[in-house]
GROMACS .gro file of C-alpha atoms in nm:
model
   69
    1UNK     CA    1  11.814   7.368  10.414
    2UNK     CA    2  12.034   7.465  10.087
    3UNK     CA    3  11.837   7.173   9.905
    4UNK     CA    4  11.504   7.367   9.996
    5UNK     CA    5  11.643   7.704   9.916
    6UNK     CA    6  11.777   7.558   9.607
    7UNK     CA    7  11.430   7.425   9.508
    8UNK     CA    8  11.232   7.675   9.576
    9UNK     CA    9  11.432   7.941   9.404
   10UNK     CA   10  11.470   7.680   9.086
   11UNK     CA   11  11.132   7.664   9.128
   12UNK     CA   12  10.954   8.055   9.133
   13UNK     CA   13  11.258   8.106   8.835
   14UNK     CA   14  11.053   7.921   8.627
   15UNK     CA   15  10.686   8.074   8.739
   16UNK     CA   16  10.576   8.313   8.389
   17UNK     CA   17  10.453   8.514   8.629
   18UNK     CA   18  10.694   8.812   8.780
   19UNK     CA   19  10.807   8.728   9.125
   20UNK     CA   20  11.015   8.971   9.364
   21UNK     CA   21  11.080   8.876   9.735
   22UNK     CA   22  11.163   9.217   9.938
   23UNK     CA   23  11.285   9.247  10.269
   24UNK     CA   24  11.102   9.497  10.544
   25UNK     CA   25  11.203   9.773  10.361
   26UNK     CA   26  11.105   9.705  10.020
   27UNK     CA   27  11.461   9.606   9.858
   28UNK     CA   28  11.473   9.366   9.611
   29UNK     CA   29  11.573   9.035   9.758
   30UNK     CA   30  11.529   8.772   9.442
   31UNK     CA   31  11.391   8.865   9.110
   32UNK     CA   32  11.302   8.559   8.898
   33UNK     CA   33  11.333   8.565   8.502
   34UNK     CA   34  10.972   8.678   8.440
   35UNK     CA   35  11.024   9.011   8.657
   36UNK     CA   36  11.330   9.085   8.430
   37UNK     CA   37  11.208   9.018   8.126
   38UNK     CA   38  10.863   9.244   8.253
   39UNK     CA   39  11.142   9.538   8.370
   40UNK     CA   40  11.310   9.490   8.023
   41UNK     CA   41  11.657   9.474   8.268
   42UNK     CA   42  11.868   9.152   8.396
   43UNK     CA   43  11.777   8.983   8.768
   44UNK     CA   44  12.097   9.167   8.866
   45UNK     CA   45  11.994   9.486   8.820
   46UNK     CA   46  11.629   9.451   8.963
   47UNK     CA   47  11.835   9.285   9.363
   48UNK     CA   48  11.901   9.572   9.584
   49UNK     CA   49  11.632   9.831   9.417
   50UNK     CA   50  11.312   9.938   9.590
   51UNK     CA   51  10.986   9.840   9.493
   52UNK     CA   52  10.888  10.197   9.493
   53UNK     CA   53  11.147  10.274   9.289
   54UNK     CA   54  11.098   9.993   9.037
   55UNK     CA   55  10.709  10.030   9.033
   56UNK     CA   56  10.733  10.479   9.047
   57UNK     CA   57  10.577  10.573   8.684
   58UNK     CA   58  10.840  10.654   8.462
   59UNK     CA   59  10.824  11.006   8.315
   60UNK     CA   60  10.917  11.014   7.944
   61UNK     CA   61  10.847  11.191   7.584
   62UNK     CA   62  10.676  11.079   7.291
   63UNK     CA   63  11.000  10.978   7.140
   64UNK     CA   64  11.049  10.740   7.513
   65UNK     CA   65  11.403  10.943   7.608
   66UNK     CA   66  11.369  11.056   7.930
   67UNK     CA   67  11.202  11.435   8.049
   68UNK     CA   68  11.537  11.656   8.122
   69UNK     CA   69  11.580  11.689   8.445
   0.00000   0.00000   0.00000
């Protein structure tokens, strides 16, 4: 079973195409490269969020610094 888990997580971390696995509630289970580098963050960062939280529209000004709050 590790050999299969191994392989198939070896194997969506090379996909160029953004992959997140959630659980029930939407939290960020596995992140592969291509979802990082499409978040601009690291894989650590994107495990634990929630994919409302990750895919919410960003409010910012022209300058891209974020609206006060």
């Amino acid at each position: 079973l590790q050999t299969l888990q191994r392989f198939v997580h070896e194997s969506l971390d090379r996909l160029a195409d953004a992959v997140l696995v959630t659980d029930e509630k939407g939290r960020v289970l596995f992140a592969n490269a291509a979802a990082a580098r499409q978040f601009g963050v690291s894989v650590s960062v994107l495990l634990d969020q929630t994919l409302e939280a990750l895919l919410s529209p960003r409010l910012t000004l022209p300058d891209r610094s974020p609206l006060p709050a």
